[in-house]
Structure formats: C-alpha cells, structure tokens
Coordinates of C-alpha atoms (C1' of nucleotides) in Angstrom, one line a residue:
Chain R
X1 CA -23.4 -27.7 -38.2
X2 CA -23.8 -25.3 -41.4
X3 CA -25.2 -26.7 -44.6
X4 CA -22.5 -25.6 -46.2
X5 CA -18.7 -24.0 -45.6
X6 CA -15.8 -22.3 -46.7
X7 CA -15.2 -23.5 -49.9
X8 CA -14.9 -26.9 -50.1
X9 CA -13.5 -28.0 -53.5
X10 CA -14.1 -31.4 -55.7
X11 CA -11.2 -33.4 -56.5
X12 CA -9.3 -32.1 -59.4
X13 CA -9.4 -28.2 -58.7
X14 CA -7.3 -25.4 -59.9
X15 CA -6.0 -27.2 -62.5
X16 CA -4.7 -24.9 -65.1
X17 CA -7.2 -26.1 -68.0
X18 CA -5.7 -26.0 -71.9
X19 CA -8.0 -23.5 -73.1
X20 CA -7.7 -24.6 -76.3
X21 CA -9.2 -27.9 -76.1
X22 CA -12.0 -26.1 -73.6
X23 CA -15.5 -27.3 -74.6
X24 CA -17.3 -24.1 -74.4
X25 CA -14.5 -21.8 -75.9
X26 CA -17.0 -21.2 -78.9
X27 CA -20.0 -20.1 -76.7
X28 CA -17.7 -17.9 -74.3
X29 CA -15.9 -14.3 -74.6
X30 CA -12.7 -16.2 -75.2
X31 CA -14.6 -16.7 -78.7
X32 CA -13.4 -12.8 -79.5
X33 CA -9.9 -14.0 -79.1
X34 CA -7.2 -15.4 -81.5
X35 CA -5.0 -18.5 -80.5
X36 CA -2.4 -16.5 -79.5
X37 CA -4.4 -14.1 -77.2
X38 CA -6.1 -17.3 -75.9
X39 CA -2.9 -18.4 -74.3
X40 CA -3.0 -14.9 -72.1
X41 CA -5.6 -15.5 -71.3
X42 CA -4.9 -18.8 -70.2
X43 CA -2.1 -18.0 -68.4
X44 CA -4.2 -15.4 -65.7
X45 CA -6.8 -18.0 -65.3
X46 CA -7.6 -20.8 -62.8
X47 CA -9.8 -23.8 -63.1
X48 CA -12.0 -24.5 -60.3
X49 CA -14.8 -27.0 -59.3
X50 CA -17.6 -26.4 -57.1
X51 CA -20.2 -29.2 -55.4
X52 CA -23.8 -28.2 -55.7
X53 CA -25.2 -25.2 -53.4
X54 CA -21.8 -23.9 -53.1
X55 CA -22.0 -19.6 -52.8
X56 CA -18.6 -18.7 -53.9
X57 CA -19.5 -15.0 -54.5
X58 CA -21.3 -12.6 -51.7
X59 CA -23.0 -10.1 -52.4
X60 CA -21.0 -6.5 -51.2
X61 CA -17.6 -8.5 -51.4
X62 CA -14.8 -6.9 -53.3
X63 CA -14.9 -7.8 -56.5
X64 CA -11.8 -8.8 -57.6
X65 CA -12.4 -12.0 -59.5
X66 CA -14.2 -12.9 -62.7
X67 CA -15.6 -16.0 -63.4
X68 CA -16.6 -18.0 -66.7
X69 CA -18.7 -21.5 -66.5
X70 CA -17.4 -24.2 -68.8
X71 CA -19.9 -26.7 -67.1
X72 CA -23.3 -27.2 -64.4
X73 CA -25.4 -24.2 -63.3
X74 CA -25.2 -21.7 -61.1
X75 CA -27.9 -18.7 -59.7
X76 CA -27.4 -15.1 -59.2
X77 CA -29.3 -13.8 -56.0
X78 CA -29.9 -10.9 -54.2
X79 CA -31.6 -10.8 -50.7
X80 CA -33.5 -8.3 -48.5
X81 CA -32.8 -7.9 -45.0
X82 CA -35.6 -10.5 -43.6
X83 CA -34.6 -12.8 -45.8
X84 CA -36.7 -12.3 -49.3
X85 CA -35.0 -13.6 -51.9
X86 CA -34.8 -12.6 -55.5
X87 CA -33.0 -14.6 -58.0
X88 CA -32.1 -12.6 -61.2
X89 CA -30.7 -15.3 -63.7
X90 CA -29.6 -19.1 -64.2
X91 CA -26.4 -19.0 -65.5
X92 CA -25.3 -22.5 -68.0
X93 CA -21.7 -23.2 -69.3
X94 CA -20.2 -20.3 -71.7
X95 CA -21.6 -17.6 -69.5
X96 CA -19.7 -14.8 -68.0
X97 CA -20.2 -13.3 -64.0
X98 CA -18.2 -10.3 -62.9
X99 CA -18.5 -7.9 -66.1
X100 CA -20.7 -5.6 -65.1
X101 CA -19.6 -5.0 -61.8
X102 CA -18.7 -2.2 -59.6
X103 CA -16.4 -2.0 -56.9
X104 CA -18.5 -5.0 -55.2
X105 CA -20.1 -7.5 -56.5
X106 CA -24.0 -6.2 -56.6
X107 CA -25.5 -9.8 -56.4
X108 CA -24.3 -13.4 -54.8
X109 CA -23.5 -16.2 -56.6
X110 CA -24.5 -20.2 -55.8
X111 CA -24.1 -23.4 -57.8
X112 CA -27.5 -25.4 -58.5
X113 CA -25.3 -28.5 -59.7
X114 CA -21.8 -29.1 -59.0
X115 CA -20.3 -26.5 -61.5
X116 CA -16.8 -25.7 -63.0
X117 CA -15.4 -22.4 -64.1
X118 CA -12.7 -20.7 -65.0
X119 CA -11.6 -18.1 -62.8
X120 CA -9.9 -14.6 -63.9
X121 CA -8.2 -11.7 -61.5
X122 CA -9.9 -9.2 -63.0
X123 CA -7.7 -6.3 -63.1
X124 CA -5.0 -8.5 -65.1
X125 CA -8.6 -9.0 -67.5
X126 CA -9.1 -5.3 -67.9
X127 CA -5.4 -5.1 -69.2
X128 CA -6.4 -7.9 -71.8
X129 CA -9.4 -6.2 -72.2
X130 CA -7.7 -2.4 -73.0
X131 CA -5.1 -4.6 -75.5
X132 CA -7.4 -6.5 -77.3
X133 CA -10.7 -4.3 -78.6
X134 CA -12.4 -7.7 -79.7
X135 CA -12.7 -8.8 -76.4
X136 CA -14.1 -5.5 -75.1
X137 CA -16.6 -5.6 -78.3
X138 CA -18.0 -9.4 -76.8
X139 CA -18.1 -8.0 -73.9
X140 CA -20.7 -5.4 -74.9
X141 CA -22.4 -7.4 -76.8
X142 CA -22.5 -9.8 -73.5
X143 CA -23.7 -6.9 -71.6
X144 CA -26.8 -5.5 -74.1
X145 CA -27.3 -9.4 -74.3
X146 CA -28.2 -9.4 -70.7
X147 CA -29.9 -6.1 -70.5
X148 CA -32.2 -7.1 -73.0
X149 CA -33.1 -10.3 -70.5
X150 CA -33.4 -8.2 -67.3
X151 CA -35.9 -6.4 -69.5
X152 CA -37.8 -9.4 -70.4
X153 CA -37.5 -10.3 -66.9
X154 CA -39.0 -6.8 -65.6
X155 CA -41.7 -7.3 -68.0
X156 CA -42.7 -10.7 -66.5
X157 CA -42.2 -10.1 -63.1
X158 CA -44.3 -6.7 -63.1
X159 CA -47.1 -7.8 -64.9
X160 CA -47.1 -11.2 -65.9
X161 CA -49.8 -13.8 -64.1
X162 CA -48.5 -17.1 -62.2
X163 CA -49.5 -18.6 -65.1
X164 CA -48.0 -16.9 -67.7
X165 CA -44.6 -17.0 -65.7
X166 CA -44.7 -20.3 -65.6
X167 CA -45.0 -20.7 -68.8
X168 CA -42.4 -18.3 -69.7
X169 CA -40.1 -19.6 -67.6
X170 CA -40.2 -23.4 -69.6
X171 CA -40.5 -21.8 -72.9
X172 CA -37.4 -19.5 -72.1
X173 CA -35.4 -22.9 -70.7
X174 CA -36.5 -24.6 -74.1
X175 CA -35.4 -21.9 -76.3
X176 CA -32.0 -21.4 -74.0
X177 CA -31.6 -25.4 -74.5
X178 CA -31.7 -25.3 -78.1
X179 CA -29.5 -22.2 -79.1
X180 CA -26.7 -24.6 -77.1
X181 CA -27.6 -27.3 -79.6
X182 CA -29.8 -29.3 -76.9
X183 CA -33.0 -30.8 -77.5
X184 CA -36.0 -28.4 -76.5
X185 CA -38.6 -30.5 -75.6
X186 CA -38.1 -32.4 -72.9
X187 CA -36.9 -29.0 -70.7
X188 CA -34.6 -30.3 -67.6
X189 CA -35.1 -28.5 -64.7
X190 CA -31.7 -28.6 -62.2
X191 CA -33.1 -26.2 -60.0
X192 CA -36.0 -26.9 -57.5
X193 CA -39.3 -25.2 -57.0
X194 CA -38.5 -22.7 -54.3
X195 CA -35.3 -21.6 -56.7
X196 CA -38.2 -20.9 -59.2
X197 CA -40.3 -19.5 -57.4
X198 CA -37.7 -16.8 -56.6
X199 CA -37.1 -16.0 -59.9
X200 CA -40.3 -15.5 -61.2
X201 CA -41.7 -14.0 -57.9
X202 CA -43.6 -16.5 -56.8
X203 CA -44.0 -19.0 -53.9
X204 CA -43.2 -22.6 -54.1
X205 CA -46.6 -23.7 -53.8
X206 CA -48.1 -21.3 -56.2
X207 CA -45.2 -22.6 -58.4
X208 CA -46.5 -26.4 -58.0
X209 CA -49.8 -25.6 -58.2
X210 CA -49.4 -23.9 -61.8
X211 CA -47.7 -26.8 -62.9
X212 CA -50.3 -28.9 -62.3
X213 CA -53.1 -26.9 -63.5
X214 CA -50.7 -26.6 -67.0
X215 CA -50.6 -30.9 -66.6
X216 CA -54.2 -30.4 -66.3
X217 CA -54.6 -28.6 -69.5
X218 CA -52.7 -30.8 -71.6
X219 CA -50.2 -27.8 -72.1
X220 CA -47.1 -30.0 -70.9
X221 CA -46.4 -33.2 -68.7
X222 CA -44.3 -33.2 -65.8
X223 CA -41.4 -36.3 -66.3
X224 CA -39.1 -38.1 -63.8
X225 CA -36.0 -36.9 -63.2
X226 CA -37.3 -33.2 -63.5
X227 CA -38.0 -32.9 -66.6
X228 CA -40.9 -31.4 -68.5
X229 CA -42.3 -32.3 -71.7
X230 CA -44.4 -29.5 -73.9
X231 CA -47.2 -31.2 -75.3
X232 CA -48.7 -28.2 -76.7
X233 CA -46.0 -25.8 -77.5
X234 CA -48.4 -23.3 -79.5
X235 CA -50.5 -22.9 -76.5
X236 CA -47.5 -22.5 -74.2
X237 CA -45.8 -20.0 -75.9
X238 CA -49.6 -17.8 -76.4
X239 CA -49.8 -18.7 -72.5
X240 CA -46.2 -17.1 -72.1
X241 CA -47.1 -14.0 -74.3
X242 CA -50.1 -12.9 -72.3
X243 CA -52.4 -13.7 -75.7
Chain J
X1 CA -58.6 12.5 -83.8
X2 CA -55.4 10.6 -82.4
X3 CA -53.8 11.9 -79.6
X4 CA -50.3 12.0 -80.7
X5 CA -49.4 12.0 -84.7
X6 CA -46.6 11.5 -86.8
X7 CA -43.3 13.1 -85.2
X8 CA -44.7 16.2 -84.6
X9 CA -41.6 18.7 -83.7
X10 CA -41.5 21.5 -81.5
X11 CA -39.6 24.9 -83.1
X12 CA -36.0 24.6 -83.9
X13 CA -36.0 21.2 -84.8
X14 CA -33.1 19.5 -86.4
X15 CA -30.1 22.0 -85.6
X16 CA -26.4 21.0 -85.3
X17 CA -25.9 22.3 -82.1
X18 CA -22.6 22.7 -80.9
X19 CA -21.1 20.1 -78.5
X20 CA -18.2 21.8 -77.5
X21 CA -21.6 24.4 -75.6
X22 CA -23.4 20.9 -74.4
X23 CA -24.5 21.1 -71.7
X24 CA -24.9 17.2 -70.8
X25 CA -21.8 16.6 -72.4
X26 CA -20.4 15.6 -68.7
X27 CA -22.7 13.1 -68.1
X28 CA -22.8 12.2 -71.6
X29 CA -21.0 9.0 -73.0
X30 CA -19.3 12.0 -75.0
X31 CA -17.5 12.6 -72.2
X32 CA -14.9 9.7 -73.3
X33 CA -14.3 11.4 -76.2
X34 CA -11.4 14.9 -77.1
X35 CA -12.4 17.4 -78.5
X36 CA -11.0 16.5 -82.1
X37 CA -13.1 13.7 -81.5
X38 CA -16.5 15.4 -80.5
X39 CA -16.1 17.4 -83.5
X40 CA -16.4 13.6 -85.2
X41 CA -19.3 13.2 -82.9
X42 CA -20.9 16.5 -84.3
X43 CA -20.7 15.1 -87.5
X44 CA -23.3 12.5 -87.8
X45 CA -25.6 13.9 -85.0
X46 CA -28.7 15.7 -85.1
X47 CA -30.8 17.3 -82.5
X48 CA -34.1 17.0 -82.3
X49 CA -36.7 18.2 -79.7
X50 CA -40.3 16.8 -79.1
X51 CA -43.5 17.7 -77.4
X52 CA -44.8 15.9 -74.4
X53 CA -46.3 12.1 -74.9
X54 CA -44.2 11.8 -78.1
X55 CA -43.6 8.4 -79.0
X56 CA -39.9 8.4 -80.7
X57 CA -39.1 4.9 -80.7
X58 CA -40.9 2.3 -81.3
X59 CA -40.5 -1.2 -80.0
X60 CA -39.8 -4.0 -83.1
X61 CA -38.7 -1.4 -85.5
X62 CA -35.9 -1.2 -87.2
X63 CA -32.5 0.3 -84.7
X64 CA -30.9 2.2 -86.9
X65 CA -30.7 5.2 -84.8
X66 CA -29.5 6.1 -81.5
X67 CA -30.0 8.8 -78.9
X68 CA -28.7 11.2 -76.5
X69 CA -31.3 12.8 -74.1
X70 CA -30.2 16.4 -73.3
X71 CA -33.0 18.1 -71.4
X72 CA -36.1 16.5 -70.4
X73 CA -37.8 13.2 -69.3
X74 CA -38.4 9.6 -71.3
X75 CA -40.0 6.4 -70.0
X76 CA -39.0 2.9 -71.8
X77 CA -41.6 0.2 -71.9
X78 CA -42.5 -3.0 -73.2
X79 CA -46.3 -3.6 -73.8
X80 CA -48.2 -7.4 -73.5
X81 CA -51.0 -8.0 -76.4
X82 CA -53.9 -7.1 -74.4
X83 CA -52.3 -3.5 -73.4
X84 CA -50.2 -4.4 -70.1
X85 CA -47.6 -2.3 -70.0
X86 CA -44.3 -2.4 -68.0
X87 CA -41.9 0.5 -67.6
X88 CA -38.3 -0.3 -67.7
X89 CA -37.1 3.1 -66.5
X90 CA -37.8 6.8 -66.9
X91 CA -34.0 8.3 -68.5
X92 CA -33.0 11.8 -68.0
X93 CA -30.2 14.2 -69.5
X94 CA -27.0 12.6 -70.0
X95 CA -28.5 9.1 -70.9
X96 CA -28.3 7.2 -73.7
X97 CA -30.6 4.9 -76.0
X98 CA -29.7 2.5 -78.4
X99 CA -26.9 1.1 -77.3
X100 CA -28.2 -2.4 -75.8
X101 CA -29.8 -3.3 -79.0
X102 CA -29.9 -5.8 -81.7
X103 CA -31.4 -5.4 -84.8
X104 CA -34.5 -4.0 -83.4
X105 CA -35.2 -2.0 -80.4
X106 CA -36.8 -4.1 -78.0
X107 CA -38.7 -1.5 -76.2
X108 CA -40.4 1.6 -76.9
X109 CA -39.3 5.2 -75.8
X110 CA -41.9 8.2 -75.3
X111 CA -41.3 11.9 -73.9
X112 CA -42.7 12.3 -70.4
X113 CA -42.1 16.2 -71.0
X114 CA -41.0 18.0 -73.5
X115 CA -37.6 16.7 -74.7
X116 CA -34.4 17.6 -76.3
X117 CA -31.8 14.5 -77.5
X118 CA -29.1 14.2 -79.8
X119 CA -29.9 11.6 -82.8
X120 CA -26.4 9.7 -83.9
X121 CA -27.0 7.1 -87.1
X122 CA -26.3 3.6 -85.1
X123 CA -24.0 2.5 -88.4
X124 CA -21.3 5.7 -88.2
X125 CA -21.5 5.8 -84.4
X126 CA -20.4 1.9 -84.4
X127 CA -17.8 3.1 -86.5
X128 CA -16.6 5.8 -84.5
X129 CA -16.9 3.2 -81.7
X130 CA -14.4 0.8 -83.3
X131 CA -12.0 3.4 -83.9
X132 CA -12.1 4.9 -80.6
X133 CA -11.8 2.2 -77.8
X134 CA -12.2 5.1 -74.7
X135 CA -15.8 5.5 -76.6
X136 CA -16.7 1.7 -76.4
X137 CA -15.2 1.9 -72.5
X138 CA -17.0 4.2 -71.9
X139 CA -20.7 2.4 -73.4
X140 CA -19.9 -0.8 -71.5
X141 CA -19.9 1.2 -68.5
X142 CA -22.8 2.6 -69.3
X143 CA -24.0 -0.8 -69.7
X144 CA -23.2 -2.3 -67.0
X145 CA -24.4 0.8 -64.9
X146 CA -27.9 0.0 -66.7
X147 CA -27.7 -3.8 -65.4
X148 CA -27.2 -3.4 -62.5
X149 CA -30.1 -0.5 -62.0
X150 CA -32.7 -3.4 -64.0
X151 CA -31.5 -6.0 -61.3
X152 CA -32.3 -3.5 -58.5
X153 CA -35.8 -3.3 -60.3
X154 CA -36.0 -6.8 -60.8
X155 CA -35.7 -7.2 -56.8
X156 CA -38.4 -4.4 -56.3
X157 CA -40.7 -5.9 -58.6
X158 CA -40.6 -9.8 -57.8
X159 CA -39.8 -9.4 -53.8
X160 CA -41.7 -5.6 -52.4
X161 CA -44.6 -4.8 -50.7
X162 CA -46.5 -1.6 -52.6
X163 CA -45.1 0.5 -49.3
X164 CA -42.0 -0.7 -50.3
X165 CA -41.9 0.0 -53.8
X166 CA -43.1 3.6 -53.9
X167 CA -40.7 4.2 -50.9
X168 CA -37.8 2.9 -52.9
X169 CA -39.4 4.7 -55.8
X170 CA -39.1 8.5 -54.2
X171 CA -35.6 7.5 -52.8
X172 CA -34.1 6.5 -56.4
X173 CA -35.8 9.3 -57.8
X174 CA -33.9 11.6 -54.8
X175 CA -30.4 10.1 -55.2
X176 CA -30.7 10.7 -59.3
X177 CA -31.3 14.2 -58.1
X178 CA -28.5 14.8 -56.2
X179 CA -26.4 12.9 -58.0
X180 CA -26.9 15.3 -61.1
X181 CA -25.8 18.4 -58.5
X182 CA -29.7 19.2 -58.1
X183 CA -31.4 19.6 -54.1
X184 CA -32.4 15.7 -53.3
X185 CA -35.3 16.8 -51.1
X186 CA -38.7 18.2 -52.5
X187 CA -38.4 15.5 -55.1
X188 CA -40.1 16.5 -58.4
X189 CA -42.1 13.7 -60.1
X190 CA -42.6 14.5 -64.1
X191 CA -44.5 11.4 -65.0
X192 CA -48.0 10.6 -63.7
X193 CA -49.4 8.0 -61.3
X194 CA -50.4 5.8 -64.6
X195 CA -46.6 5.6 -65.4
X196 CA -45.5 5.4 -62.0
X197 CA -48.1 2.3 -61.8
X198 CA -46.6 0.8 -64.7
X199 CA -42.9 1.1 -63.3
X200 CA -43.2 -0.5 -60.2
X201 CA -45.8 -2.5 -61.7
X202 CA -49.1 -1.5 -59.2
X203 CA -52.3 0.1 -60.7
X204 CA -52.6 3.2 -60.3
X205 CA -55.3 3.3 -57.5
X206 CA -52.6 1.2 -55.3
X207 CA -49.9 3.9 -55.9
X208 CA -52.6 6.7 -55.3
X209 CA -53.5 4.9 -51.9
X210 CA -49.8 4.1 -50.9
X211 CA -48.6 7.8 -50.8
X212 CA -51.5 8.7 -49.0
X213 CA -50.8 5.9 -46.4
X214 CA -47.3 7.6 -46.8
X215 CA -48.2 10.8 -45.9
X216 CA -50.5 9.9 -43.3
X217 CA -47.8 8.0 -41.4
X218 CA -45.9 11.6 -41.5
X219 CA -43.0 9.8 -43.9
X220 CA -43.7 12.3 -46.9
X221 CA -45.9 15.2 -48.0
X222 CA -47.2 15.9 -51.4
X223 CA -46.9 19.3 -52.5
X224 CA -48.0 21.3 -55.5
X225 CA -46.5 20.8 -58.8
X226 CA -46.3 17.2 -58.8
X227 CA -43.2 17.6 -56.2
X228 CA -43.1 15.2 -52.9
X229 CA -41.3 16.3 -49.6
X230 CA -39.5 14.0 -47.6
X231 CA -40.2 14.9 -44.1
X232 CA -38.6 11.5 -42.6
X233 CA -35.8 10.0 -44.6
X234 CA -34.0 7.5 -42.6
X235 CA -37.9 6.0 -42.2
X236 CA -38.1 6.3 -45.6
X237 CA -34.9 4.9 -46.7
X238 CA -36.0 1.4 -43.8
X239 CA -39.2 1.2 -45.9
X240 CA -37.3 1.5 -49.2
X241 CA -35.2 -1.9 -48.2
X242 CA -37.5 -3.6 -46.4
X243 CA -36.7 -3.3 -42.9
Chain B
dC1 C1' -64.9 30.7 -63.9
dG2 C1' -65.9 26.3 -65.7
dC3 C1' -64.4 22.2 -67.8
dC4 C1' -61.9 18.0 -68.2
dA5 C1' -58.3 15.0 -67.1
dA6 C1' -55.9 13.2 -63.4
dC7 C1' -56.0 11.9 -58.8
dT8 C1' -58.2 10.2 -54.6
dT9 C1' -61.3 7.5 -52.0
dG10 C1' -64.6 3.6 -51.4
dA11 C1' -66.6 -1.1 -51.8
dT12 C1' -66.0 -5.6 -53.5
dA13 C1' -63.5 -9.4 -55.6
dA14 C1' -59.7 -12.2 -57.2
dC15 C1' -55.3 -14.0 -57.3
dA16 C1' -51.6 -15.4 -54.8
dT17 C1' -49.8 -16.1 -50.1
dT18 C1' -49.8 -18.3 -45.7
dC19 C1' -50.3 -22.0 -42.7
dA20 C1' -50.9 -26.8 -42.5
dA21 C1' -51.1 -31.6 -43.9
dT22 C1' -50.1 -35.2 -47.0
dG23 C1' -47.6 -37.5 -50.7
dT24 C1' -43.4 -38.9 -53.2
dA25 C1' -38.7 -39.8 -54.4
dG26 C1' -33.8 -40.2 -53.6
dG27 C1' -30.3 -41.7 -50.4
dT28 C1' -28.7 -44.5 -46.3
dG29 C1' -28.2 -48.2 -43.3
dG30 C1' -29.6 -52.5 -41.7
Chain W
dC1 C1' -32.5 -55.6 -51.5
dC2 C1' -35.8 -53.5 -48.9
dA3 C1' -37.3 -50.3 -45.3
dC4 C1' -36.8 -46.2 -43.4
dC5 C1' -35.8 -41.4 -43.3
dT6 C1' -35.4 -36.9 -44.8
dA7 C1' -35.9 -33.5 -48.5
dC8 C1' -38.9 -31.7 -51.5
dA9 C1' -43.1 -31.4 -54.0
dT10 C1' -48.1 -31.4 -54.0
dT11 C1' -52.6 -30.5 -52.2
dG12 C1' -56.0 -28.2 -49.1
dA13 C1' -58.2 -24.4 -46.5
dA14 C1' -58.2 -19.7 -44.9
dT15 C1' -56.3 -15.2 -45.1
dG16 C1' -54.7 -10.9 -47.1
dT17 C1' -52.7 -7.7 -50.3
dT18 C1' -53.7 -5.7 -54.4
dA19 C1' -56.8 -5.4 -58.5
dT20 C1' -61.1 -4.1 -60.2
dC21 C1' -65.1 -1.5 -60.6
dA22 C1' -67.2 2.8 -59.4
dA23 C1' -67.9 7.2 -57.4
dG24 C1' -66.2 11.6 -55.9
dT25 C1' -62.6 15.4 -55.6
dT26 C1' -59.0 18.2 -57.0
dG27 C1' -56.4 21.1 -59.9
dG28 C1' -54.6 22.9 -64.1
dC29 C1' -55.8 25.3 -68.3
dG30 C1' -58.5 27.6 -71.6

DNA sequence: CGCCAACTTGATAACATTCAATGTAGGTGG
DNA sequence: CCACCTACATTGAATGTTATCAAGTTGGCG
C-alpha cells in the first residue's frame, strides 16, 4: 500500500481559526492588514492540519489555492523525470506559498512535521489584494525577500564545497531560529539527511560524512533528538563564507 | 593600468530620452503605466549607456538607484572571498534591477556588451509606486517571474549533469529569443565561456568540452560570431530535462 | 599579417558519488 | 519493560564526473 494518500486530515481540521488571536499574525502578510481587513480575510480562509510527509500541493496542478503556515515545517520540491530531486526552501510558521505563482504551481509542496496552515482561494486574495495596497506592498517585500534567498541559494549550490554547505546550511537555520525569537544555538533539525542533502545538492552520505568531519573539528556537536550544537560559531560562519 | 575605471560613458550619456519613442517600453514594467503617467516616469529618469565589462553596480553598496536595461546584455553575480563567482542571470532589454532589494544591492551588475538602461532614483520611483498600484502589480509580477526563473536555476545547479546544464542553457537562451519576437534558432551567445562557466556553475574547460561533446553527437553546431545552431531540438530539449 | 586573448584539447588529480555494509534509535508487540 | 524490528544514519571501498594544471589552436582586431 502507498506511504501516503489522498489527504488524510488530523483531528480538528477546517476549522475556521479567529485570526485575531492567530500566533503568527505578526510574522505573516496578514501583519500589512488592519483589524478590520483582518476579518476578510478571515472570512475567505480555511484552517487545515496536515500529518507529517503529507504533499498537499503538486507540482503542474492548477493553482488555485494559497497557503499560509501558522505552525510545523513544510519543503518545496521540484523533481526531474528519473527521479532527481531538488528541494528549493524549508518553509516555518508565518511563511507564505502560492504568491509567486503562475497559472500552476511551479514546485510541490510536503510537510516535514505535521503542519497547520491557513488556506486562501486565491482569486478572492487577489480582490483583497487590488483593495488593500498594504497587503500588495508585503507581498513584494515577501517576494524580493525570497529572491534574495534563491540568490544565496544559487550562490551555494554553484560553487560552494560540501563543506561549506554544510555549514551554511546550520548557520542559516541558526540565524532563521533567532529572527523568530528562538534560541540559535542548539539548531533543531526536523528534516532528515536525504531532505538535506537535496537542498544543498548533495547525497546523504556526503551529507553525514561532513557532519562528522565538522564533529571532528570541534566546529559543532551533533545532539540527541536532532539537534546540533555550534561550538565554534566564528569558525562556522568563516567555513560557510568560503574564507 | 586597470582594466575597467571609474564609470567610463560611451557618447550621449545622460539624455532624457523620450519614453513615449521607447522602444522596450512593452516589455518594460512601464508598460503598467498611461501615458500621463510615463511622463511622471520621464521625470526622475536618466539614461545612461556604458561600454562593454562595465561594472555599474556594485554588490554591498548603497541601493539608491534602480535600472531599466534598454538595449544590450548584463550578467548579475555574487562573488566568494577567494574570487568564486556565481552568476545569477544574464538580463536583457525590458528588465529591471533594483527592485528585489533592501538597503543594499546584494549582487553586482556588469555590461556583457555595450549597454543602454534607464536610471530611476529608488526613493521617487517608490513613491510613484505607492501612488500607482498598476505599477507595484506590475513589479510583483516581475518578481515573481524572477523567482520562479532562480528556482529553475536552483534545480540546474544542485541536480544536472554538465550535458544537461549547457543543454538547458542553449534552450533558455532560445525561448528568451523568441519570446522577445526574435528567430529562436542560430542562438547568439554575448557572454563568454568564463561567464557561461560561472552561470551554470562549471569551469570553463568543462563547458568548452561539453559543446564539443554536443556537437560531436550532431545535437548542435557552433558557428561564427559566437552564435550556436540547433540542428536537433527535440534531442536537445530531452537533454535539457534530464531524460 | 601578426599578436593577444579566448577557446579547445590533453593529462592528471580530487572531491563527491555510488555501491555496500554496519551501526543506532525510535516504535511496536510480546 | 525489554527485545525485536524497521527506518535512518554512519562508515568503508571503489568508481566517476568534473576540476585543475598545462599545452596547443583559433580567431578577432589593430
């Protein structure tokens, strides 16, 4: 039997959510929007709940829904006809999926932990969107926001070593950790090695490998639970710039 | 001597052209705008035109300007301390720079031929922006348009073969042509096999080599003036995605 | 026509992949 | 509660694609 199937949903789903009580509201596009907006916005939207290595958006699929996470993690993929795989982002609670999108979606979507969002119809967004110039200017500034990390990540995965993937890849988790008001240093890791691997471009046991020769080094320490602790931050972050 | 100094401009520098005459100004994010508005437009801008191998923007400074390119050919890139360098695209008339940006560009821009562009102060065209929301439509397009061509890179960079990449490489570089109303077939490549190298993130011997093998398989030909022939394009387009 | 930069070709080496085996941890059932 | 089982992670050995180092060749431009 499959591994996984049409959409099974956790207890609890489409719930209408209050959006103003919603956890992640500062960190999210809603952010651009007044009380009063935010109850449109509420009232075109759909909580939903996902178990972990759920794909509730294929690539090539019309693309008539947008999505925001207000909780877990979820991947962005695309694939090549034999079955290469290249992840091009981790997506954590406040994030947005279906802006910049065509007709079709250009990438699929999969949870790495069981994940909640909030889900819009987006042509009923683009009305809210042509009303309300705020939320059109987030979503820019969403938009050059990501651009400017597909750049970092063309960058890394065109000339970057194992190594220093690695180690951009923990420093950029660490930093990503702390602008959401975690703690930085010990870096979780929800995703496992081959996930990593096919973000930074990289097989799984290249991937293991580094992280043991960067244990090895005294650069960081690998921690139950998938966790990793940076021992020696200055050195991981010259490791990460190529110095 | 250096090889390139200080802004050197070619004649004829620094005109107020006339947009309503542009001849980009369809492919231009000026297309959003009337022509009571493009007059606006005219306003604050500034054409400029530079030699070949100009370096025009420079990655950390300051982004207080923006550009249009009008005629010619720049490449974007993002340099590592010890000097590698990785192209994030090559932009042609009709495209814009500046718009993803925060304080400071994040990459640098230099002429692969001689080049035209329209220069628009960052703080009036924001301005202009605000006031016009068919403008700032028509930039998160163009966003969005730019995302998803960095995600199609970031798949070509982490997950394809050499074959693969300069395959996929010629084919973009067809498409763009047509696209623009121009003949998709002898395919004319303005940059060198350095930048091509540093695009698809290969040395320049392995590109070298790869169109060769290319040619010898009776995919391609290379002809004079730096233009390639497609002699077998469904093979080429199979190559291209990894069939 | 000659020069110089860019491109091509060749030989060798290195980094990452591939194939294969072993180790470890989380989850289930006895 | 422990033993087992399965996934996943790690380690090992050999291969291969691409990089590196080095030598030609071509072609554009003065």
């Amino acid at each position: 039997m499959p591994p996984f199937d049409i959409g099974k949903l956790l207890p609890g789903n489409t719930e209408v959510a209050p959006c103003g009580a919603c956890p992640v509201r500062s960190l999210a596009v809603c952010s651009a929007l007044h009380t009063d907006d935010i109850s449109q916005l509420a009232d075109i939207m759909v909580a939903q709940r996902y178990d972990a290595q759920h794909t509730f958006i294929n690539e090539g699929d019309f693309a008539d829904q947008a999505y925001n996470i207000t909780s877990g993690t979820v991947k962005m993929y695309k694939l090549l006809a034999d079955g290469r795989r290249q992840i091009m982002g981790f997506l954590y609670p406040g994030d947005f999926i279906g802006l910049a999108v065509d007709q079709s979606y250009p990438y699929s979507v999969e949870t790495v932990v069981p994940t909640a969002v909030c889900r819009f119809p987006r042509k009923q967004l683009d009305e809210l969107m042509a009303a309300e110039p705020r939320l059109q200017k987030r979503m820019l500034a969403q938009a050059s926001h990501e651009l400017a990390a597909a750049q970092d990540q063309m960058l890394l995965l065109g000339r970057k070593t194992a190594r220093e993937k690695i180690a951009s890849f923990i420093m950029m988790l660490s930093r990503r950790a702390m602008e959401r008001g975690q703690q930085g240093n010990p870096v979780h890791l929800p995703m496992g090695r081959a996930d990593i691997a096919d973000f930074l471009g990289l097989t799984t046991e290249t991937v293991s490998r580094t992280f043991t020769q960067l244990k090895t080094s005294g650069t960081i320490r690998l921690r139950e639970g998938s966790k990793v602790a940076i021992i020696d931050r200055p050195q991981l972050e010259e490791i990460a710039d190529g110095v």
